[in-house]
Amino acid sequence: VYFGVNRGVKAGSYNGQLQDGSPRLSPDEIKYKEEVLTNYEGGVKWTFFEGMARLNGSVYYYDYNDYQAFVFAQSSGTVSNNDGNTIGTEWELIAQPMEGLDVMLSMAWFDAEVKDLELAPTLLVDVEPSFAPPLQQAGLARYEWPAFSGKLAVQGDFHYSDRFYYNIRNFDSQKYDDYVVGNLRVSYTTEDDRWTLAGFVNNVGNAKYGVMGFDLATLCGCNEDYYGKPRWFGVSLSYSYQ
């Protein structure tokens, strides 16, 4: 078990004036302060079942002073200083319940808040950080066995992401929904561990999920969105120099 307190600092800097017709920044908005983070964290690392399983877990609290909040607007953005905090937990289980079988599960959850972000003059709201899904889960199972003078293996894995905003202003038009992506893989490795032939299918369920976005509403009345790959499959052949 462990417990620790850490303090980190991110340097301050300056906002540049935008050249796209946006209102010019006031002198008070050009410079932003350093960000100071104090992290309180405790956890456990536990090996059990005669070494066949390992559990790692942690609980933490982040206390931000002058958090550097980046607001994307027009075709660029500005950074402002706002206080904030995050409370969360992360867990990971790695196990080999039988010979040739590996199982991994992980989970991360947190509740984060950035305080008093200015959306408009005199309009201050508490928001979530951008690109910060509150819950994420992942898992993998892989089984390998001797075959054809080498080794065959089958593997399946998945990743779940909760909904998140790609702009700290947290408008509904800037939110991506939650999603699950699963992958499958079959491989054969020769006896000398040099050659591996594999076939795979990624994003088996053909999930449509957002990865990156830009709010261009004040420029063109639109958003620019980038999505992850749809279902795709292929084969690979690799050689290991030993």
CSV table of N, CA and C in Angstrom, one decimal, residues 23-151:
chain,number,residue,atom,x,y,z
A,23,PRO,N,-13.0,40.0,-31.1
A,23,PRO,CA,-12.7,41.2,-30.3
A,23,PRO,C,-11.2,41.1,-29.7
A,24,ARG,N,-10.5,42.2,-29.7
A,24,ARG,CA,-9.2,42.1,-29.2
A,24,ARG,C,-9.2,41.9,-27.7
A,25,LEU,N,-8.1,41.2,-27.2
A,25,LEU,CA,-8.0,40.9,-25.8
A,25,LEU,C,-7.6,42.1,-25.0
A,26,SER,N,-8.2,42.2,-23.8
A,26,SER,CA,-7.8,43.3,-22.9
A,26,SER,C,-6.4,43.0,-22.4
A,27,PRO,N,-5.7,44.0,-21.9
A,27,PRO,CA,-4.3,43.7,-21.3
A,27,PRO,C,-4.4,42.7,-20.2
A,28,ASP,N,-5.5,42.6,-19.4
A,28,ASP,CA,-5.6,41.6,-18.3
A,28,ASP,C,-5.7,40.2,-18.9
A,29,GLU,N,-6.2,40.0,-20.1
A,29,GLU,CA,-6.4,38.7,-20.7
A,29,GLU,C,-5.2,38.2,-21.5
A,30,ILE,N,-4.2,39.0,-21.8
A,30,ILE,CA,-3.1,38.6,-22.6
A,30,ILE,C,-2.2,37.6,-21.8
A,31,LYS,N,-1.9,38.0,-20.6
A,31,LYS,CA,-1.0,37.1,-19.8
A,31,LYS,C,-1.9,36.2,-18.9
A,32,TYR,N,-1.4,34.9,-18.8
A,32,TYR,CA,-2.1,34.0,-17.9
A,32,TYR,C,-1.0,33.4,-16.9
A,33,LYS,N,-1.4,33.0,-15.7
A,33,LYS,CA,-0.5,32.6,-14.7
A,33,LYS,C,-0.1,31.2,-14.8
A,34,GLU,N,0.9,30.8,-14.0
A,34,GLU,CA,1.3,29.4,-13.8
A,34,GLU,C,0.1,28.6,-13.2
A,35,GLU,N,0.1,27.3,-13.5
A,35,GLU,CA,-0.9,26.4,-13.0
A,35,GLU,C,-0.2,25.6,-11.9
A,36,VAL,N,-0.8,25.5,-10.7
A,36,VAL,CA,-0.2,24.7,-9.6
A,36,VAL,C,-1.2,23.6,-9.2
A,37,LEU,N,-0.7,22.4,-9.3
A,37,LEU,CA,-1.5,21.2,-9.0
A,37,LEU,C,-0.9,20.5,-7.7
A,38,THR,N,-1.8,20.2,-6.7
A,38,THR,CA,-1.4,19.4,-5.6
A,38,THR,C,-2.2,18.1,-5.7
A,39,ASN,N,-1.5,17.0,-5.7
A,39,ASN,CA,-2.1,15.7,-5.9
A,39,ASN,C,-2.0,14.9,-4.6
A,40,TYR,N,-3.1,14.4,-4.1
A,40,TYR,CA,-3.1,13.5,-3.0
A,40,TYR,C,-3.6,12.1,-3.5
A,41,GLU,N,-2.7,11.1,-3.3
A,41,GLU,CA,-3.0,9.8,-3.9
A,41,GLU,C,-2.6,8.6,-3.0
A,42,GLY,N,-3.5,7.6,-2.9
A,42,GLY,CA,-3.2,6.4,-2.2
A,42,GLY,C,-3.6,5.2,-3.0
A,43,GLY,N,-3.0,4.1,-2.7
A,43,GLY,CA,-3.3,2.9,-3.5
A,43,GLY,C,-2.8,1.6,-3.0
A,44,VAL,N,-3.0,0.5,-3.7
A,44,VAL,CA,-2.6,-0.8,-3.3
A,44,VAL,C,-2.0,-1.5,-4.6
A,45,LYS,N,-1.0,-2.3,-4.4
A,45,LYS,CA,-0.5,-3.3,-5.4
A,45,LYS,C,-0.5,-4.6,-4.7
A,46,TRP,N,-1.3,-5.6,-5.2
A,46,TRP,CA,-1.5,-6.8,-4.5
A,46,TRP,C,-1.3,-8.0,-5.5
A,47,THR,N,-0.4,-8.9,-5.2
A,47,THR,CA,-0.2,-10.1,-6.0
A,47,THR,C,-0.8,-11.3,-5.1
A,48,PHE,N,-1.7,-12.1,-5.8
A,48,PHE,CA,-2.3,-13.2,-5.0
A,48,PHE,C,-2.5,-14.4,-5.9
A,49,PHE,N,-3.2,-15.4,-5.4
A,49,PHE,CA,-3.4,-16.7,-6.2
A,49,PHE,C,-2.0,-17.3,-6.6
A,50,GLU,N,-1.1,-17.3,-5.6
A,50,GLU,CA,0.3,-17.8,-5.9
A,50,GLU,C,0.9,-17.2,-7.1
A,51,GLY,N,0.8,-15.9,-7.2
A,51,GLY,CA,1.4,-15.1,-8.2
A,51,GLY,C,0.7,-15.1,-9.6
A,52,MET,N,-0.4,-15.8,-9.7
A,52,MET,CA,-1.1,-15.8,-10.9
A,52,MET,C,-2.0,-14.6,-11.2
A,53,ALA,N,-2.2,-13.7,-10.2
A,53,ALA,CA,-3.0,-12.6,-10.4
A,53,ALA,C,-2.4,-11.4,-9.7
A,54,ARG,N,-2.6,-10.2,-10.3
A,54,ARG,CA,-2.1,-9.0,-9.7
A,54,ARG,C,-3.2,-7.9,-9.8
A,55,LEU,N,-3.4,-7.2,-8.7
A,55,LEU,CA,-4.4,-6.1,-8.7
A,55,LEU,C,-3.7,-4.8,-8.3
A,56,ASN,N,-3.8,-3.8,-9.1
A,56,ASN,CA,-3.3,-2.5,-8.8
A,56,ASN,C,-4.5,-1.5,-8.8
A,57,GLY,N,-4.5,-0.7,-7.7
A,57,GLY,CA,-5.6,0.3,-7.6
A,57,GLY,C,-5.1,1.6,-6.9
A,58,SER,N,-5.8,2.7,-7.2
A,58,SER,CA,-5.5,3.9,-6.6
A,58,SER,C,-6.7,4.8,-6.5
A,59,VAL,N,-6.7,5.7,-5.5
A,59,VAL,CA,-7.7,6.8,-5.4
A,59,VAL,C,-6.9,8.1,-5.2
A,60,TYR,N,-7.4,9.1,-5.9
A,60,TYR,CA,-6.6,10.4,-5.9
A,60,TYR,C,-7.6,11.6,-5.8
A,61,TYR,N,-7.0,12.7,-5.4
A,61,TYR,CA,-7.6,14.0,-5.4
A,61,TYR,C,-6.7,15.0,-6.0
A,62,TYR,N,-7.1,15.7,-7.1
A,62,TYR,CA,-6.3,16.8,-7.6
A,62,TYR,C,-6.9,18.1,-7.2
A,63,ASP,N,-6.0,19.0,-6.7
A,63,ASP,CA,-6.5,20.3,-6.3
A,63,ASP,C,-5.7,21.3,-7.2
A,64,TYR,N,-6.4,22.0,-8.1
A,64,TYR,CA,-5.8,22.9,-9.0
A,64,TYR,C,-5.9,24.3,-8.6
A,65,ASN,N,-4.9,25.1,-8.6
A,65,ASN,CA,-4.9,26.5,-8.4
A,65,ASN,C,-4.5,27.2,-9.7
A,66,ASP,N,-5.4,28.0,-10.2
A,66,ASP,CA,-5.1,28.7,-11.5
A,66,ASP,C,-4.9,27.7,-12.6
A,67,TYR,N,-5.9,26.7,-12.7
A,67,TYR,CA,-5.9,25.8,-13.8
A,67,TYR,C,-5.9,26.5,-15.1
A,68,GLN,N,-5.1,26.1,-16.1
A,68,GLN,CA,-5.0,26.8,-17.4
A,68,GLN,C,-6.1,26.2,-18.3
A,69,ALA,N,-7.2,26.9,-18.4
A,69,ALA,CA,-8.4,26.4,-19.2
A,69,ALA,C,-8.3,27.0,-20.6
A,70,PHE,N,-8.2,26.1,-21.6
A,70,PHE,CA,-8.1,26.5,-23.0
A,70,PHE,C,-9.5,26.5,-23.6
A,71,VAL,N,-9.9,27.6,-24.1
A,71,VAL,CA,-11.2,27.7,-24.7
A,71,VAL,C,-11.0,27.9,-26.2
A,72,PHE,N,-11.4,27.0,-27.0
A,72,PHE,CA,-11.3,27.1,-28.5
A,72,PHE,C,-12.5,27.9,-29.0
A,73,ALA,N,-12.2,29.0,-29.7
A,73,ALA,CA,-13.2,29.9,-30.3
A,73,ALA,C,-12.7,30.5,-31.6
A,74,GLN,N,-13.6,30.8,-32.5
A,74,GLN,CA,-13.3,31.3,-33.8
A,74,GLN,C,-12.4,30.3,-34.5
A,75,SER,N,-11.2,30.6,-34.9
A,75,SER,CA,-10.2,29.7,-35.5
A,75,SER,C,-9.0,29.4,-34.6
A,76,SER,N,-9.1,29.9,-33.4
A,76,SER,CA,-8.0,29.7,-32.4
A,76,SER,C,-8.6,29.6,-31.0
A,77,GLY,N,-7.9,30.2,-30.1
A,77,GLY,CA,-8.4,30.1,-28.7
A,77,GLY,C,-7.6,30.9,-27.7
A,78,THR,N,-8.0,30.9,-26.5
A,78,THR,CA,-7.3,31.6,-25.4
A,78,THR,C,-7.3,30.7,-24.2
A,79,VAL,N,-6.3,31.0,-23.3
A,79,VAL,CA,-6.2,30.3,-22.0
A,79,VAL,C,-6.5,31.3,-20.9
A,80,SER,N,-7.3,30.9,-20.0
A,80,SER,CA,-7.6,31.6,-18.8
A,80,SER,C,-7.3,30.8,-17.5
A,81,ASN,N,-7.1,31.5,-16.4
A,81,ASN,CA,-6.9,30.8,-15.1
A,81,ASN,C,-8.1,30.6,-14.4
A,82,ASN,N,-8.4,29.4,-14.0
A,82,ASN,CA,-9.6,29.0,-13.2
A,82,ASN,C,-9.2,27.9,-12.2
A,83,ASP,N,-9.8,28.0,-11.0
A,83,ASP,CA,-9.5,26.9,-10.0
A,83,ASP,C,-10.3,25.7,-10.4
A,84,GLY,N,-9.9,24.5,-10.0
A,84,GLY,CA,-10.6,23.3,-10.3
A,84,GLY,C,-10.2,22.2,-9.4
A,85,ASN,N,-10.9,21.0,-9.5
A,85,ASN,CA,-10.5,19.9,-8.7
A,85,ASN,C,-11.0,18.6,-9.4
A,86,THR,N,-10.3,17.5,-9.1
A,86,THR,CA,-10.7,16.2,-9.6
A,86,THR,C,-10.6,15.1,-8.6
A,87,ILE,N,-11.6,14.3,-8.4
A,87,ILE,CA,-11.5,13.1,-7.6
A,87,ILE,C,-11.7,11.9,-8.4
A,88,GLY,N,-10.9,10.9,-8.2
A,88,GLY,CA,-11.0,9.7,-9.1
A,88,GLY,C,-10.4,8.5,-8.6
A,89,THR,N,-10.5,7.4,-9.3
A,89,THR,CA,-10.0,6.1,-8.9
A,89,THR,C,-9.6,5.3,-10.2
A,90,GLU,N,-8.6,4.5,-10.1
A,90,GLU,CA,-8.2,3.6,-11.2
A,90,GLU,C,-7.8,2.3,-10.7
A,91,TRP,N,-8.3,1.2,-11.5
A,91,TRP,CA,-8.0,-0.2,-11.0
A,91,TRP,C,-7.6,-1.0,-12.2
A,92,GLU,N,-6.7,-2.0,-12.0
A,92,GLU,CA,-6.2,-2.8,-13.0
A,92,GLU,C,-6.0,-4.3,-12.5
A,93,LEU,N,-6.6,-5.2,-13.2
A,93,LEU,CA,-6.4,-6.6,-12.8
A,93,LEU,C,-5.8,-7.4,-13.9
A,94,ILE,N,-4.7,-8.1,-13.6
A,94,ILE,CA,-3.9,-8.9,-14.6
A,94,ILE,C,-3.9,-10.3,-14.0
A,95,ALA,N,-4.3,-11.3,-14.8
A,95,ALA,CA,-4.4,-12.6,-14.3
A,95,ALA,C,-4.0,-13.7,-15.3
A,96,GLN,N,-3.5,-14.8,-14.9
A,96,GLN,CA,-3.2,-16.0,-15.8
A,96,GLN,C,-3.9,-17.2,-15.1
A,97,PRO,N,-5.2,-17.3,-15.2
A,97,PRO,CA,-5.9,-18.4,-14.4
A,97,PRO,C,-5.5,-19.8,-14.8
A,98,MET,N,-5.0,-20.0,-16.0
A,98,MET,CA,-4.5,-21.3,-16.5
A,98,MET,C,-3.4,-21.1,-17.5
A,99,GLU,N,-2.7,-22.1,-17.8
A,99,GLU,CA,-1.5,-22.0,-18.7
A,99,GLU,C,-2.0,-21.6,-20.1
A,100,GLY,N,-1.3,-20.6,-20.6
A,100,GLY,CA,-1.7,-20.1,-21.9
A,100,GLY,C,-2.7,-19.0,-22.0
A,101,LEU,N,-3.5,-18.8,-20.9
A,101,LEU,CA,-4.5,-17.8,-20.9
A,101,LEU,C,-4.1,-16.6,-20.1
A,102,ASP,N,-4.2,-15.4,-20.7
A,102,ASP,CA,-4.0,-14.1,-20.1
A,102,ASP,C,-5.2,-13.3,-20.1
A,103,VAL,N,-5.6,-12.7,-19.0
A,103,VAL,CA,-6.8,-11.8,-18.9
A,103,VAL,C,-6.4,-10.5,-18.2
A,104,MET,N,-6.8,-9.4,-18.8
A,104,MET,CA,-6.6,-8.1,-18.3
A,104,MET,C,-7.8,-7.3,-18.3
A,105,LEU,N,-8.1,-6.6,-17.2
A,105,LEU,CA,-9.3,-5.7,-17.0
A,105,LEU,C,-8.8,-4.4,-16.4
A,106,SER,N,-9.4,-3.3,-16.8
A,106,SER,CA,-9.0,-2.0,-16.2
A,106,SER,C,-10.2,-1.1,-16.2
A,107,MET,N,-10.2,-0.2,-15.2
A,107,MET,CA,-11.3,0.8,-15.1
A,107,MET,C,-10.8,2.1,-14.5
A,108,ALA,N,-11.2,3.2,-15.0
A,108,ALA,CA,-10.9,4.5,-14.5
A,108,ALA,C,-12.1,5.4,-14.4
A,109,TRP,N,-12.3,6.0,-13.3
A,109,TRP,CA,-13.5,6.9,-13.1
A,109,TRP,C,-13.0,8.1,-12.4
A,110,PHE,N,-13.5,9.3,-12.8
A,110,PHE,CA,-13.2,10.5,-12.1
A,110,PHE,C,-14.4,11.5,-12.3
A,111,ASP,N,-14.4,12.5,-11.3
A,111,ASP,CA,-15.3,13.6,-11.4
A,111,ASP,C,-14.5,14.8,-11.3
A,112,ALA,N,-14.5,15.6,-12.5
A,112,ALA,CA,-13.6,16.8,-12.6
A,112,ALA,C,-14.5,18.0,-12.8
A,113,GLU,N,-14.0,19.1,-12.2
A,113,GLU,CA,-14.7,20.4,-12.4
A,113,GLU,C,-13.7,21.5,-12.5
A,114,VAL,N,-14.0,22.4,-13.5
A,114,VAL,CA,-13.3,23.7,-13.6
A,114,VAL,C,-14.3,24.8,-13.3
A,115,LYS,N,-13.9,25.6,-12.4
A,115,LYS,CA,-14.8,26.6,-11.8
A,115,LYS,C,-14.8,27.9,-12.5
A,116,ASP,N,-16.0,28.5,-12.6
A,116,ASP,CA,-16.2,29.9,-13.0
A,116,ASP,C,-15.6,30.2,-14.3
A,117,LEU,N,-15.8,29.4,-15.3
A,117,LEU,CA,-15.4,29.7,-16.7
A,117,LEU,C,-16.3,30.8,-17.3
A,118,GLU,N,-15.7,31.8,-17.9
A,118,GLU,CA,-16.5,32.9,-18.4
A,118,GLU,C,-17.0,32.5,-19.8
A,119,LEU,N,-18.3,32.3,-20.0
A,119,LEU,CA,-18.8,32.0,-21.3
A,119,LEU,C,-19.2,33.3,-22.0
A,120,ALA,N,-19.5,34.3,-21.3
A,120,ALA,CA,-19.9,35.7,-21.8
A,120,ALA,C,-19.7,36.6,-20.6
A,121,PRO,N,-19.6,37.9,-20.9
A,121,PRO,CA,-19.4,38.9,-19.8
A,121,PRO,C,-20.5,38.7,-18.7
A,122,THR,N,-20.0,38.5,-17.5
A,122,THR,CA,-20.8,38.3,-16.3
A,122,THR,C,-21.5,36.9,-16.2
A,123,LEU,N,-21.2,36.1,-17.2
A,123,LEU,CA,-21.8,34.7,-17.2
A,123,LEU,C,-20.7,33.7,-16.9
A,124,LEU,N,-20.6,33.3,-15.6
A,124,LEU,CA,-19.6,32.3,-15.2
A,124,LEU,C,-20.3,31.0,-14.8
A,125,VAL,N,-19.7,29.9,-15.3
A,125,VAL,CA,-20.3,28.6,-15.1
A,125,VAL,C,-19.2,27.6,-14.7
A,126,ASP,N,-19.6,26.5,-13.9
A,126,ASP,CA,-18.7,25.4,-13.6
A,126,ASP,C,-18.8,24.4,-14.8
A,127,VAL,N,-17.7,23.9,-15.3
A,127,VAL,CA,-17.7,23.0,-16.4
A,127,VAL,C,-16.8,21.8,-16.2
A,128,GLU,N,-16.9,20.8,-17.1
A,128,GLU,CA,-16.0,19.7,-17.1
A,128,GLU,C,-14.8,20.0,-18.0
A,129,PRO,N,-13.6,19.5,-17.8
A,129,PRO,CA,-12.5,19.7,-18.7
A,129,PRO,C,-12.8,19.0,-20.1
A,130,SER,N,-12.2,19.5,-21.1
A,130,SER,CA,-12.4,18.9,-22.4
A,130,SER,C,-11.6,17.6,-22.5
A,131,PHE,N,-12.1,16.7,-23.4
A,131,PHE,CA,-11.5,15.4,-23.7
A,131,PHE,C,-11.3,14.6,-22.4
A,132,ALA,N,-12.3,14.6,-21.5
A,132,ALA,CA,-12.2,13.9,-20.2
A,132,ALA,C,-13.4,13.1,-19.9
A,133,PRO,N,-13.5,11.9,-20.5
A,133,PRO,CA,-14.7,11.0,-20.2
A,133,PRO,C,-14.6,10.5,-18.8
A,134,PRO,N,-15.7,10.7,-18.0
A,134,PRO,CA,-15.7,10.3,-16.6
A,134,PRO,C,-15.4,8.9,-16.3
A,135,LEU,N,-15.8,8.0,-17.3
A,135,LEU,CA,-15.6,6.5,-17.0
A,135,LEU,C,-15.0,5.9,-18.3
A,136,GLN,N,-13.9,5.1,-18.1
A,136,GLN,CA,-13.3,4.3,-19.1
A,136,GLN,C,-13.1,2.9,-18.6
A,137,GLN,N,-13.3,1.9,-19.5
A,137,GLN,CA,-13.1,0.5,-19.1
A,137,GLN,C,-12.4,-0.2,-20.3
A,138,ALA,N,-11.6,-1.2,-20.0
A,138,ALA,CA,-11.0,-1.9,-21.1
A,138,ALA,C,-10.8,-3.3,-20.6
A,139,GLY,N,-10.7,-4.3,-21.5
A,139,GLY,CA,-10.4,-5.7,-21.2
A,139,GLY,C,-9.8,-6.4,-22.4
A,140,LEU,N,-9.0,-7.4,-22.0
A,140,LEU,CA,-8.4,-8.3,-23.0
A,140,LEU,C,-8.3,-9.7,-22.5
A,141,ALA,N,-8.5,-10.6,-23.4
A,141,ALA,CA,-8.3,-12.1,-23.1
A,141,ALA,C,-7.6,-12.7,-24.3
A,142,ARG,N,-6.5,-13.4,-24.0
A,142,ARG,CA,-5.7,-14.0,-25.0
A,142,ARG,C,-5.3,-15.4,-24.6
A,143,TYR,N,-5.5,-16.4,-25.5
A,143,TYR,CA,-5.2,-17.8,-25.2
A,143,TYR,C,-4.2,-18.3,-26.3
A,144,GLU,N,-3.2,-18.9,-25.8
A,144,GLU,CA,-2.1,-19.4,-26.7
A,144,GLU,C,-1.9,-20.9,-26.4
A,145,TRP,N,-1.7,-21.7,-27.5
A,145,TRP,CA,-1.4,-23.1,-27.3
A,145,TRP,C,-0.5,-23.7,-28.4
A,146,PRO,N,0.2,-24.7,-28.1
A,146,PRO,CA,1.1,-25.3,-29.1
A,146,PRO,C,0.3,-25.9,-30.3
A,147,ALA,N,0.8,-25.6,-31.5
A,147,ALA,CA,0.2,-26.2,-32.7
A,147,ALA,C,1.1,-26.1,-33.9
A,148,PHE,N,1.1,-27.1,-34.8
A,148,PHE,CA,1.9,-27.1,-36.0
A,148,PHE,C,3.3,-26.7,-35.8
A,149,SER,N,3.9,-27.3,-34.8
A,149,SER,CA,5.3,-27.0,-34.4
A,149,SER,C,5.6,-25.6,-34.0
A,150,GLY,N,4.6,-24.8,-33.7
A,150,GLY,CA,4.7,-23.5,-33.3
A,150,GLY,C,3.6,-23.1,-32.2
A,151,LYS,N,3.1,-21.9,-32.3
A,151,LYS,CA,2.1,-21.5,-31.4
A,151,LYS,C,0.9,-20.8,-32.1
